[in-house]
Structures are given as structure tokens and as C-alpha cells.
PDB file of C-alpha atoms in Angstrom:
ATOM      1  CA  MET A   1       0.000   0.000   0.000  1.00  0.00           C
ATOM      2  CA  LEU A   2       1.917   2.975  -1.342  1.00  0.00           C
ATOM      3  CA  LEU A   3       0.638   6.533  -1.109  1.00  0.00           C
ATOM      4  CA  SER A   4       2.923   8.579  -3.337  1.00  0.00           C
ATOM      5  CA  TRP A   5       4.588   8.193  -6.729  1.00  0.00           C
ATOM      6  CA  LEU A   6       6.846  10.782  -8.363  1.00  0.00           C
ATOM      7  CA  TYR A   7       7.034  11.159 -12.140  1.00  0.00           C
ATOM      8  CA  VAL A   8      10.375  12.181 -13.653  1.00  0.00           C
ATOM      9  CA  PRO A   9      10.999  12.865 -17.363  1.00  0.00           C
ATOM     10  CA  GLY A  10      13.118  10.096 -18.823  1.00  0.00           C
ATOM     11  CA  ASP A  11      15.446  12.580 -20.493  1.00  0.00           C
ATOM     12  CA  ARG A  12      16.403  14.214 -17.175  1.00  0.00           C
ATOM     13  CA  PRO A  13      18.893  11.752 -15.645  1.00  0.00           C
ATOM     14  CA  ASP A  14      20.129  14.561 -13.402  1.00  0.00           C
ATOM     15  CA  ARG A  15      16.848  14.207 -11.495  1.00  0.00           C
ATOM     16  CA  PHE A  16      16.702  10.406 -11.164  1.00  0.00           C
ATOM     17  CA  ALA A  17      18.705   9.987  -7.961  1.00  0.00           C
ATOM     18  CA  LYS A  18      17.054  13.057  -6.427  1.00  0.00           C
ATOM     19  CA  ALA A  19      13.642  11.531  -7.104  1.00  0.00           C
ATOM     20  CA  VAL A  20      14.624   8.275  -5.387  1.00  0.00           C
ATOM     21  CA  ALA A  21      15.733  10.289  -2.348  1.00  0.00           C
ATOM     22  CA  SER A  22      12.700  12.619  -2.418  1.00  0.00           C
ATOM     23  CA  GLY A  23      10.577  10.662   0.039  1.00  0.00           C
ATOM     24  CA  ALA A  24       8.238   9.287  -2.622  1.00  0.00           C
ATOM     25  CA  ASP A  25       7.112   5.707  -2.105  1.00  0.00           C
ATOM     26  CA  ALA A  26       7.955   4.952  -5.746  1.00  0.00           C
ATOM     27  CA  VAL A  27       9.426   6.711  -8.766  1.00  0.00           C
ATOM     28  CA  ILE A  28       8.138   6.608 -12.349  1.00  0.00           C
ATOM     29  CA  LEU A  29      10.616   7.387 -15.116  1.00  0.00           C
ATOM     30  CA  ASP A  30       8.528   8.660 -18.019  1.00  0.00           C
ATOM     31  CA  LEU A  31       9.417   7.786 -21.605  1.00  0.00           C
ATOM     32  CA  GLU A  32       6.038   8.868 -22.943  1.00  0.00           C
ATOM     33  CA  ASP A  33       4.397  12.305 -22.648  1.00  0.00           C
ATOM     34  CA  ALA A  34       7.297  13.936 -20.794  1.00  0.00           C
ATOM     35  CA  VAL A  35       9.796  13.252 -23.619  1.00  0.00           C
ATOM     36  CA  VAL A  36       9.584  14.845 -27.078  1.00  0.00           C
ATOM     37  CA  ALA A  37      10.072  12.635 -30.125  1.00  0.00           C
ATOM     38  CA  GLY A  38      13.608  13.810 -30.826  1.00  0.00           C
ATOM     39  CA  ARG A  39      14.830  12.803 -27.342  1.00  0.00           C
ATOM     40  CA  LYS A  40      13.214   9.376 -27.033  1.00  0.00           C
ATOM     41  CA  ALA A  41      16.423   7.454 -27.801  1.00  0.00           C
ATOM     42  CA  TYR A  42      18.451   9.551 -25.351  1.00  0.00           C
ATOM     43  CA  ALA A  43      15.804   9.012 -22.657  1.00  0.00           C
ATOM     44  CA  ARG A  44      15.788   5.243 -23.193  1.00  0.00           C
ATOM     45  CA  ASP A  45      19.552   5.069 -22.786  1.00  0.00           C
ATOM     46  CA  ALA A  46      19.463   7.232 -19.651  1.00  0.00           C
ATOM     47  CA  VAL A  47      16.691   5.184 -18.049  1.00  0.00           C
ATOM     48  CA  ALA A  48      18.342   1.877 -18.951  1.00  0.00           C
ATOM     49  CA  GLU A  49      21.606   3.011 -17.365  1.00  0.00           C
ATOM     50  CA  PHE A  50      19.854   4.077 -14.155  1.00  0.00           C
ATOM     51  CA  LEU A  51      18.055   0.743 -13.942  1.00  0.00           C
ATOM     52  CA  ALA A  52      21.297  -1.217 -14.180  1.00  0.00           C
ATOM     53  CA  GLU A  53      21.094  -1.467 -10.374  1.00  0.00           C
ATOM     54  CA  THR A  54      18.308  -1.548  -7.814  1.00  0.00           C
ATOM     55  CA  HIS A  55      17.352   1.481  -5.729  1.00  0.00           C
ATOM     56  CA  GLN A  56      15.942   2.150  -2.272  1.00  0.00           C
ATOM     57  CA  VAL A  57      12.391   2.634  -3.599  1.00  0.00           C
ATOM     58  CA  PRO A  58      10.652   0.888  -6.504  1.00  0.00           C
ATOM     59  CA  VAL A  59      11.370   2.479  -9.880  1.00  0.00           C
ATOM     60  CA  GLN A  60       8.806   1.969 -12.630  1.00  0.00           C
ATOM     61  CA  VAL A  61       8.949   3.079 -16.261  1.00  0.00           C
ATOM     62  CA  ARG A  62       6.086   4.559 -18.239  1.00  0.00           C
ATOM     63  CA  VAL A  63       6.608   3.272 -21.758  1.00  0.00           C
ATOM     64  CA  ASN A  64       5.108   4.716 -24.900  1.00  0.00           C
ATOM     65  CA  GLU A  65       1.676   3.720 -26.195  1.00  0.00           C
ATOM     66  CA  LEU A  66       1.399  -0.029 -26.716  1.00  0.00           C
ATOM     67  CA  THR A  67       0.032   0.364 -30.245  1.00  0.00           C
ATOM     68  CA  GLY A  68       2.571   3.026 -31.231  1.00  0.00           C
ATOM     69  CA  PRO A  69       5.996   2.922 -32.933  1.00  0.00           C
ATOM     70  CA  ASP A  70       8.189   3.456 -29.850  1.00  0.00           C
ATOM     71  CA  VAL A  71       7.145   0.769 -27.386  1.00  0.00           C
ATOM     72  CA  ASP A  72       9.328  -2.000 -28.848  1.00  0.00           C
ATOM     73  CA  ALA A  73      12.447   0.124 -28.416  1.00  0.00           C
ATOM     74  CA  ASP A  74      11.327   1.031 -24.879  1.00  0.00           C
ATOM     75  CA  LEU A  75      10.925  -2.607 -23.908  1.00  0.00           C
ATOM     76  CA  ALA A  76      14.249  -3.567 -25.454  1.00  0.00           C
ATOM     77  CA  ALA A  77      15.973  -0.848 -23.437  1.00  0.00           C
ATOM     78  CA  VAL A  78      14.514  -1.584 -19.988  1.00  0.00           C
ATOM     79  CA  SER A  79      13.438  -5.233 -19.919  1.00  0.00           C
ATOM     80  CA  GLY A  80      15.552  -7.402 -17.668  1.00  0.00           C
ATOM     81  CA  ARG A  81      17.170  -4.459 -15.888  1.00  0.00           C
ATOM     82  CA  PRO A  82      17.657  -5.188 -12.155  1.00  0.00           C
ATOM     83  CA  GLY A  83      16.177  -1.863 -11.108  1.00  0.00           C
ATOM     84  CA  LEU A  84      12.934  -2.171 -13.079  1.00  0.00           C
ATOM     85  CA  ALA A  85      10.039  -2.624 -10.650  1.00  0.00           C
ATOM     86  CA  GLY A  86       7.192  -2.383 -13.148  1.00  0.00           C
ATOM     87  CA  LEU A  87       5.836  -0.839 -16.334  1.00  0.00           C
ATOM     88  CA  ARG A  88       3.221   1.902 -16.584  1.00  0.00           C
ATOM     89  CA  LEU A  89       1.173   1.371 -19.726  1.00  0.00           C
ATOM     90  CA  PRO A  90      -0.457   4.518 -21.153  1.00  0.00           C
ATOM     91  CA  LYS A  91      -3.676   4.807 -23.124  1.00  0.00           C
ATOM     92  CA  VAL A  92      -4.753   1.193 -22.687  1.00  0.00           C
ATOM     93  CA  GLU A  93      -8.100   0.435 -24.307  1.00  0.00           C
ATOM     94  CA  SER A  94      -8.372  -3.351 -24.320  1.00  0.00           C
ATOM     95  CA  SER A  95      -7.439  -6.350 -22.238  1.00  0.00           C
ATOM     96  CA  ALA A  96      -5.913  -8.028 -25.294  1.00  0.00           C
ATOM     97  CA  THR A  97      -3.076  -5.516 -25.572  1.00  0.00           C
ATOM     98  CA  VAL A  98      -2.228  -5.966 -21.899  1.00  0.00           C
ATOM     99  CA  ALA A  99      -2.293  -9.753 -22.126  1.00  0.00           C
ATOM    100  CA  ALA A 100      -0.081  -9.679 -25.227  1.00  0.00           C
ATOM    101  CA  LEU A 101       2.485  -7.490 -23.470  1.00  0.00           C
ATOM    102  CA  ALA A 102       2.420  -9.686 -20.368  1.00  0.00           C
ATOM    103  CA  ASP A 103       3.635 -12.570 -22.492  1.00  0.00           C
ATOM    104  CA  ARG A 104       6.690 -10.523 -23.529  1.00  0.00           C
ATOM    105  CA  VAL A 105       7.906  -9.204 -20.174  1.00  0.00           C
ATOM    106  CA  ASN A 106       8.262 -10.483 -16.628  1.00  0.00           C
ATOM    107  CA  VAL A 107       7.458  -7.476 -14.428  1.00  0.00           C
ATOM    108  CA  PRO A 108       4.308  -6.074 -12.804  1.00  0.00           C
ATOM    109  CA  LEU A 109       2.108  -4.097 -15.184  1.00  0.00           C
ATOM    110  CA  HIS A 110       0.168  -0.926 -14.372  1.00  0.00           C
ATOM    111  CA  PRO A 111      -2.276  -0.030 -17.170  1.00  0.00           C
ATOM    112  CA  LEU A 112      -3.594   3.519 -17.396  1.00  0.00           C
ATOM    113  CA  VAL A 113      -7.105   4.238 -18.696  1.00  0.00           C
ATOM    114  CA  GLU A 114      -7.128   7.525 -20.619  1.00  0.00           C
ATOM    115  CA  SER A 115     -10.134   7.409 -22.953  1.00  0.00           C
ATOM    116  CA  ALA A 116     -13.835   6.638 -22.980  1.00  0.00           C
ATOM    117  CA  LEU A 117     -13.112   3.338 -24.742  1.00  0.00           C
ATOM    118  CA  GLY A 118     -10.563   2.387 -22.099  1.00  0.00           C
ATOM    119  CA  LEU A 119     -12.997   3.332 -19.360  1.00  0.00           C
ATOM    120  CA  GLU A 120     -15.636   1.009 -20.817  1.00  0.00           C
ATOM    121  CA  ALA A 121     -13.049  -1.814 -20.627  1.00  0.00           C
ATOM    122  CA  ALA A 122     -11.762  -0.962 -17.133  1.00  0.00           C
ATOM    123  CA  TYR A 123     -12.622  -4.295 -15.515  1.00  0.00           C
ATOM    124  CA  PRO A 124     -11.399  -6.487 -18.401  1.00  0.00           C
ATOM    125  CA  ILE A 125      -8.164  -4.510 -18.381  1.00  0.00           C
ATOM    126  CA  ALA A 126      -7.795  -4.886 -14.611  1.00  0.00           C
ATOM    127  CA  SER A 127      -8.314  -8.650 -14.864  1.00  0.00           C
ATOM    128  CA  ALA A 128      -6.473  -9.179 -18.145  1.00  0.00           C
ATOM    129  CA  HIS A 129      -3.511 -11.083 -16.701  1.00  0.00           C
ATOM    130  CA  PRO A 130      -1.981 -12.007 -13.302  1.00  0.00           C
ATOM    131  CA  ALA A 131       0.861  -9.608 -14.084  1.00  0.00           C
ATOM    132  CA  VAL A 132      -1.506  -6.624 -13.755  1.00  0.00           C
ATOM    133  CA  ALA A 133      -0.707  -5.126 -10.352  1.00  0.00           C
ATOM    134  CA  SER A 134      -2.839  -1.983 -10.513  1.00  0.00           C
ATOM    135  CA  ILE A 135      -4.839   0.222 -12.843  1.00  0.00           C
ATOM    136  CA  GLY A 136      -5.239   3.977 -12.885  1.00  0.00           C
ATOM    137  CA  LEU A 137      -6.573   6.955 -14.801  1.00  0.00           C
ATOM    138  CA  GLY A 138      -4.733   9.329 -17.089  1.00  0.00           C
ATOM    139  CA  GLU A 139      -7.012  12.250 -16.438  1.00  0.00           C
ATOM    140  CA  ALA A 140      -5.647  14.874 -18.837  1.00  0.00           C
ATOM    141  CA  ASP A 141      -6.384  12.750 -21.894  1.00  0.00           C
ATOM    142  CA  LEU A 142      -9.645  11.515 -20.416  1.00  0.00           C
ATOM    143  CA  ARG A 143     -10.863  15.058 -19.775  1.00  0.00           C
ATOM    144  CA  SER A 144     -10.212  15.886 -23.420  1.00  0.00           C
ATOM    145  CA  ASP A 145     -11.955  12.761 -24.681  1.00  0.00           C
ATOM    146  CA  LEU A 146     -15.005  13.272 -22.471  1.00  0.00           C
ATOM    147  CA  GLY A 147     -15.138  17.034 -22.946  1.00  0.00           C
ATOM    148  CA  VAL A 148     -15.148  17.864 -19.234  1.00  0.00           C
ATOM    149  CA  ASN A 149     -13.262  20.667 -17.523  1.00  0.00           C
ATOM    150  CA  ASP A 150     -13.596  20.011 -13.803  1.00  0.00           C
ATOM    151  CA  ASP A 151     -13.440  17.246 -11.226  1.00  0.00           C
ATOM    152  CA  ASP A 152     -17.223  16.843 -11.112  1.00  0.00           C
ATOM    153  CA  GLY A 153     -17.117  15.596 -14.693  1.00  0.00           C
ATOM    154  CA  LEU A 154     -14.697  12.851 -13.666  1.00  0.00           C
ATOM    155  CA  LEU A 155     -16.589  11.520 -10.640  1.00  0.00           C
ATOM    156  CA  TRP A 156     -18.182   8.652 -12.525  1.00  0.00           C
ATOM    157  CA  ALA A 157     -14.931   7.757 -14.296  1.00  0.00           C
ATOM    158  CA  ARG A 158     -12.978   7.777 -11.056  1.00  0.00           C
ATOM    159  CA  GLY A 159     -15.544   5.647  -9.292  1.00  0.00           C
ATOM    160  CA  ARG A 160     -15.613   3.155 -12.141  1.00  0.00           C
ATOM    161  CA  VAL A 161     -11.842   2.642 -11.996  1.00  0.00           C
ATOM    162  CA  VAL A 162     -11.928   2.145  -8.220  1.00  0.00           C
ATOM    163  CA  VAL A 163     -14.666  -0.478  -8.548  1.00  0.00           C
ATOM    164  CA  ALA A 164     -12.901  -2.211 -11.465  1.00  0.00           C
ATOM    165  CA  ALA A 165      -9.658  -2.455  -9.503  1.00  0.00           C
ATOM    166  CA  ARG A 166     -11.285  -3.902  -6.415  1.00  0.00           C
ATOM    167  CA  ALA A 167     -13.502  -6.262  -8.432  1.00  0.00           C
ATOM    168  CA  ALA A 168     -10.340  -7.638 -10.037  1.00  0.00           C
ATOM    169  CA  GLY A 169      -8.720  -8.107  -6.624  1.00  0.00           C
ATOM    170  CA  LEU A 170      -6.178  -5.325  -7.130  1.00  0.00           C
ATOM    171  CA  VAL A 171      -5.052  -2.696  -4.638  1.00  0.00           C
ATOM    172  CA  PRO A 172      -7.112   0.516  -4.665  1.00  0.00           C
ATOM    173  CA  PRO A 173      -5.883   2.772  -7.480  1.00  0.00           C
ATOM    174  CA  ALA A 174      -3.832   5.933  -7.109  1.00  0.00           C
ATOM    175  CA  MET A 175      -5.113   9.249  -8.414  1.00  0.00           C
ATOM    176  CA  SER A 176      -3.709  10.902 -11.504  1.00  0.00           C
ATOM    177  CA  VAL A 177      -1.358  13.871 -11.232  1.00  0.00           C
ATOM    178  CA  PHE A 178      -2.446  17.364 -10.147  1.00  0.00           C
ATOM    179  CA  ALA A 179      -0.997  19.706 -12.758  1.00  0.00           C
ATOM    180  CA  ASP A 180      -0.675  22.951 -10.746  1.00  0.00           C
ATOM    181  CA  VAL A 181       2.398  22.446  -8.548  1.00  0.00           C
ATOM    182  CA  THR A 182       1.843  25.815  -6.820  1.00  0.00           C
ATOM    183  CA  ASP A 183      -1.748  25.155  -5.711  1.00  0.00           C
ATOM    184  CA  VAL A 184      -1.215  23.259  -2.457  1.00  0.00           C
ATOM    185  CA  ALA A 185      -4.759  23.874  -1.206  1.00  0.00           C
ATOM    186  CA  GLY A 186      -6.255  22.689  -4.478  1.00  0.00           C
ATOM    187  CA  LEU A 187      -4.161  19.521  -4.391  1.00  0.00           C
ATOM    188  CA  ALA A 188      -5.231  18.760  -0.824  1.00  0.00           C
ATOM    189  CA  ALA A 189      -8.907  19.323  -1.646  1.00  0.00           C
ATOM    190  CA  SER A 190      -8.689  17.125  -4.738  1.00  0.00           C
ATOM    191  CA  CYS A 191      -6.981  14.354  -2.760  1.00  0.00           C
ATOM    192  CA  ALA A 192      -9.739  14.499  -0.158  1.00  0.00           C
ATOM    193  CA  VAL A 193     -12.355  13.929  -2.869  1.00  0.00           C
ATOM    194  CA  GLY A 194     -10.351  11.029  -4.266  1.00  0.00           C
ATOM    195  CA  ARG A 195      -9.939   9.416  -0.880  1.00  0.00           C
ATOM    196  CA  ARG A 196     -13.703   9.522  -0.299  1.00  0.00           C
ATOM    197  CA  LEU A 197     -14.137   7.717  -3.632  1.00  0.00           C
ATOM    198  CA  GLY A 198     -11.773   4.928  -2.591  1.00  0.00           C
ATOM    199  CA  PHE A 199      -8.436   5.958  -4.072  1.00  0.00           C
ATOM    200  CA  LEU A 200      -5.276   5.198  -2.129  1.00  0.00           C
ATOM    201  CA  GLY A 201      -2.534   7.708  -2.843  1.00  0.00           C
ATOM    202  CA  ARG A 202      -1.606   9.865  -5.806  1.00  0.00           C
ATOM    203  CA  ALA A 203       1.073  10.466  -8.411  1.00  0.00           C
ATOM    204  CA  ALA A 204       3.048  13.714  -8.244  1.00  0.00           C
ATOM    205  CA  ILE A 205       5.009  15.731 -10.779  1.00  0.00           C
ATOM    206  CA  HIS A 206       7.040  17.732  -8.241  1.00  0.00           C
ATOM    207  CA  PRO A 207       8.577  16.756  -4.879  1.00  0.00           C
ATOM    208  CA  ARG A 208       6.754  19.600  -3.109  1.00  0.00           C
ATOM    209  CA  GLN A 209       3.478  17.764  -3.773  1.00  0.00           C
ATOM    210  CA  LEU A 210       4.545  14.623  -1.907  1.00  0.00           C
ATOM    211  CA  PRO A 211       3.931  15.758   1.710  1.00  0.00           C
ATOM    212  CA  VAL A 212       0.460  17.022   0.755  1.00  0.00           C
ATOM    213  CA  ILE A 213      -0.424  13.689  -0.840  1.00  0.00           C
ATOM    214  CA  VAL A 214       0.810  11.604   2.084  1.00  0.00           C
ATOM    215  CA  GLU A 215      -0.967  13.815   4.601  1.00  0.00           C
ATOM    216  CA  ALA A 216      -4.221  13.559   2.634  1.00  0.00           C
ATOM    217  CA  PHE A 217      -4.196   9.767   2.341  1.00  0.00           C
ATOM    218  CA  ARG A 218      -2.535   8.775   5.604  1.00  0.00           C
ATOM    219  CA  PRO A 219      -5.116   7.694   8.224  1.00  0.00           C
ATOM    220  CA  ALA A 220      -5.967  10.441  10.704  1.00  0.00           C
ATOM    221  CA  ASP A 221      -5.314   9.868  14.409  1.00  0.00           C
ATOM    222  CA  ARG A 222      -9.027   9.408  15.140  1.00  0.00           C
ATOM    223  CA  GLU A 223      -9.294   6.766  12.394  1.00  0.00           C
ATOM    224  CA  VAL A 224      -6.328   4.884  13.819  1.00  0.00           C
ATOM    225  CA  ALA A 225      -7.747   5.085  17.337  1.00  0.00           C
ATOM    226  CA  ARG A 226     -11.120   3.707  16.206  1.00  0.00           C
ATOM    227  CA  ALA A 227      -9.425   0.927  14.244  1.00  0.00           C
ATOM    228  CA  ALA A 228      -7.253  -0.030  17.208  1.00  0.00           C
ATOM    229  CA  GLU A 229     -10.314  -0.052  19.451  1.00  0.00           C
ATOM    230  CA  LEU A 230     -12.098  -2.405  17.058  1.00  0.00           C
ATOM    231  CA  LEU A 231      -9.139  -4.781  16.864  1.00  0.00           C
ATOM    232  CA  ALA A 232      -8.849  -4.800  20.654  1.00  0.00           C
ATOM    233  CA  ALA A 233     -12.522  -5.726  20.927  1.00  0.00           C
ATOM    234  CA  VAL A 234     -12.014  -8.555  18.443  1.00  0.00           C
ATOM    235  CA  ALA A 235      -9.039  -9.838  20.410  1.00  0.00           C
ATOM    236  CA  GLU A 236     -11.085  -9.768  23.619  1.00  0.00           C
ATOM    237  CA  ALA A 237     -13.939 -11.636  21.928  1.00  0.00           C
ATOM    238  CA  LEU A 238     -11.515 -14.314  20.767  1.00  0.00           C
ATOM    239  CA  ARG A 239     -10.110 -14.552  24.300  1.00  0.00           C
ATOM    240  CA  ARG A 240     -13.628 -15.140  25.621  1.00  0.00           C
ATOM    241  CA  ASP A 241     -14.323 -17.574  22.772  1.00  0.00           C
ATOM    242  CA  SER A 242     -17.204 -15.384  21.684  1.00  0.00           C
ATOM    243  CA  GLY A 243     -18.271 -15.090  18.064  1.00  0.00           C
ATOM    244  CA  THR A 244     -19.910 -11.709  18.683  1.00  0.00           C
ATOM    245  CA  VAL A 245     -17.902  -8.503  18.792  1.00  0.00           C
ATOM    246  CA  VAL A 246     -19.626  -5.408  20.122  1.00  0.00           C
ATOM    247  CA  LEU A 247     -17.765  -2.111  20.154  1.00  0.00           C
ATOM    248  CA  PRO A 248     -18.027   0.383  23.027  1.00  0.00           C
ATOM    249  CA  ASP A 249     -20.348   2.565  20.923  1.00  0.00           C
ATOM    250  CA  GLY A 250     -22.763  -0.354  20.491  1.00  0.00           C
ATOM    251  CA  ARG A 251     -21.890  -1.305  16.920  1.00  0.00           C
ATOM    252  CA  PHE A 252     -21.415  -4.930  15.950  1.00  0.00           C
ATOM    253  CA  ALA A 253     -18.130  -5.586  14.140  1.00  0.00           C
ATOM    254  CA  ASP A 254     -18.134  -7.859  11.089  1.00  0.00           C
ATOM    255  CA  ARG A 255     -15.248  -9.269   9.075  1.00  0.00           C
ATOM    256  CA  ALA A 256     -15.249  -6.403   6.581  1.00  0.00           C
ATOM    257  CA  MET A 257     -14.849  -3.886   9.394  1.00  0.00           C
ATOM    258  CA  VAL A 258     -12.015  -5.938  10.890  1.00  0.00           C
ATOM    259  CA  ALA A 259     -10.182  -6.098   7.553  1.00  0.00           C
ATOM    260  CA  ALA A 260     -10.554  -2.331   7.080  1.00  0.00           C
ATOM    261  CA  ALA A 261      -9.310  -1.706  10.616  1.00  0.00           C
ATOM    262  CA  ARG A 262      -6.226  -3.831  10.022  1.00  0.00           C
ATOM    263  CA  ARG A 263      -5.452  -1.916   6.814  1.00  0.00           C
ATOM    264  CA  THR A 264      -5.795   1.366   8.676  1.00  0.00           C
ATOM    265  CA  VAL A 265      -3.474   0.308  11.496  1.00  0.00           C
ATOM    266  CA  ASP A 266      -0.914  -1.141   9.094  1.00  0.00           C
ATOM    267  CA  LEU A 267      -0.941   1.973   6.909  1.00  0.00           C
ATOM    268  CA  ALA A 268      -0.596   4.254   9.929  1.00  0.00           C
ATOM    269  CA  ALA A 269       2.347   2.237  11.207  1.00  0.00           C
ATOM    270  CA  ARG A 270       4.041   2.454   7.819  1.00  0.00           C
ATOM    271  CA  TYR A 271       3.903   6.255   7.774  1.00  0.00           C
ATOM    272  CA  ALA A 272       4.339   6.870  11.490  1.00  0.00           C
ATOM    273  CA  ALA A 273       7.812   8.313  10.954  1.00  0.00           C
TER     274      ALA A 273
END
């Protein structure tokens, strides 16, 4: 359960090590939108060199579009590198393209839905292959395709991706990037909306966004206290050999509540420092 990812352009090797040390839970080296056509080859070489060894946080690579002319060269450059923790797959619109790629590589795959067609296939994409570790939205392209200009227009799309991920047994998805790196309040408000929809974490395009993201998605003290109280009640019920767990506020605790409480406590412990 990771809360923050940091995107770095693949043609900026001077930023790679800084990104790994930024405090992000994972780093994404971008060979797609962040790199212009004339610098693709340079970016591939730079990314491949950086991935020649492992790093202290997972490092993923966003390759170019699976149906485009650059993806084969991307895969040839990064496949088999010790430091490659996964591939981000942009503009995915069918489960077949994901399954075909999974047969060519041996790393976790993270498809991104960025169009209305991809959104319609969200669950098939999420369940396309055991190598699929997560799915997410590419909201800039999706906004353009749907013709919406604000977050309200994306509520249904966001909810659909959350449901598709969970229905496929995947971790809750992370939110797409927030483009305005100066608008801290706007980022926090947007993260709060995403968290209520079921997202877990968010991708960033600048290190200054990372603390805001972690603070927004990390369980609050009151949530942790309630979760710990529930788990203590469950432990006491087990000690008494009772199948019924009643919380101090009178609520009955079921297995779903126990699982959620354990996730909350585990996540809080992870980010306690």
C-alpha cells in the first residue's frame, strides 16, 4: 500500500537519484508524454543506465503507447534491468493488448485508462492477466476525450476505476497527477475527494506535492484510534471464545470492518515516521 509516486521525465537523468531520495514511495521514469520525439532514444539510454542497479524505492517506467511505434524500443531498453520494478502502460483500451504485453515481459504491469473506450473496458483490463498489479486513470487525456473541464465531470470515471480495480482483486488505485504544482490547497482538496471515492494515494510531478499527498491519504489519528479499538474488541472476543464482537459505541463488528481496521493500522504504522 503505497501513497505517493513521483514522475520524472526520462530525459532528465540529473533528477533520477534526487527523485529516489525525495521521500516518494515509488518513482516513475517517463518515456512517454514527458519526452519529445527527438529525445526518445536519449531518454531510453538514460533510463536503462539508471536501472542497471536496484534502488531504495521501486522504480517503474512509463513506456510509450502499446500500439505506437516506440514501445518495442522502450521494452528492449529496460526489460531485464535489475532496477525495473514495473511498467506503466499509457492509453490502454483493451485487455488483449495488456495480455499480449504480459507474455513478452516479466514485471508487474500498471495499465492507465485515458479514454472513454478504455474506461468502458476498465474491468477487463484490470483482470487481463496475473501480471496486472494496478490500474489507474490518465485524467488529462480523459478530460479531453469526455469534454469535461472540472473534477465533477470525472466523478463517474474515477468511481468506475476504483470499482474495477477492487472487483479484479487489485489494490485501490492511485489518483492521476495534479498539474498545478503551486496550488497546495487545491491539491489537498482534490486528494480528499479522491480518498472519499476509494483511491489510495496519488502520483506527483514535483517533490513539493509529496507531503500534501501523504498527509491527505494517511489515516488520521481518530481513524487509527477507532481501528485499534475495534481490533482490541475482536481480540477480547476471541479470548472469551465469543463469536460476537460489540464495540463500546454499540456497533457490531463484522469481518469487513475488521479487515478495514487492520489496513488502517498497518498503513498508519508504515507512515508513522
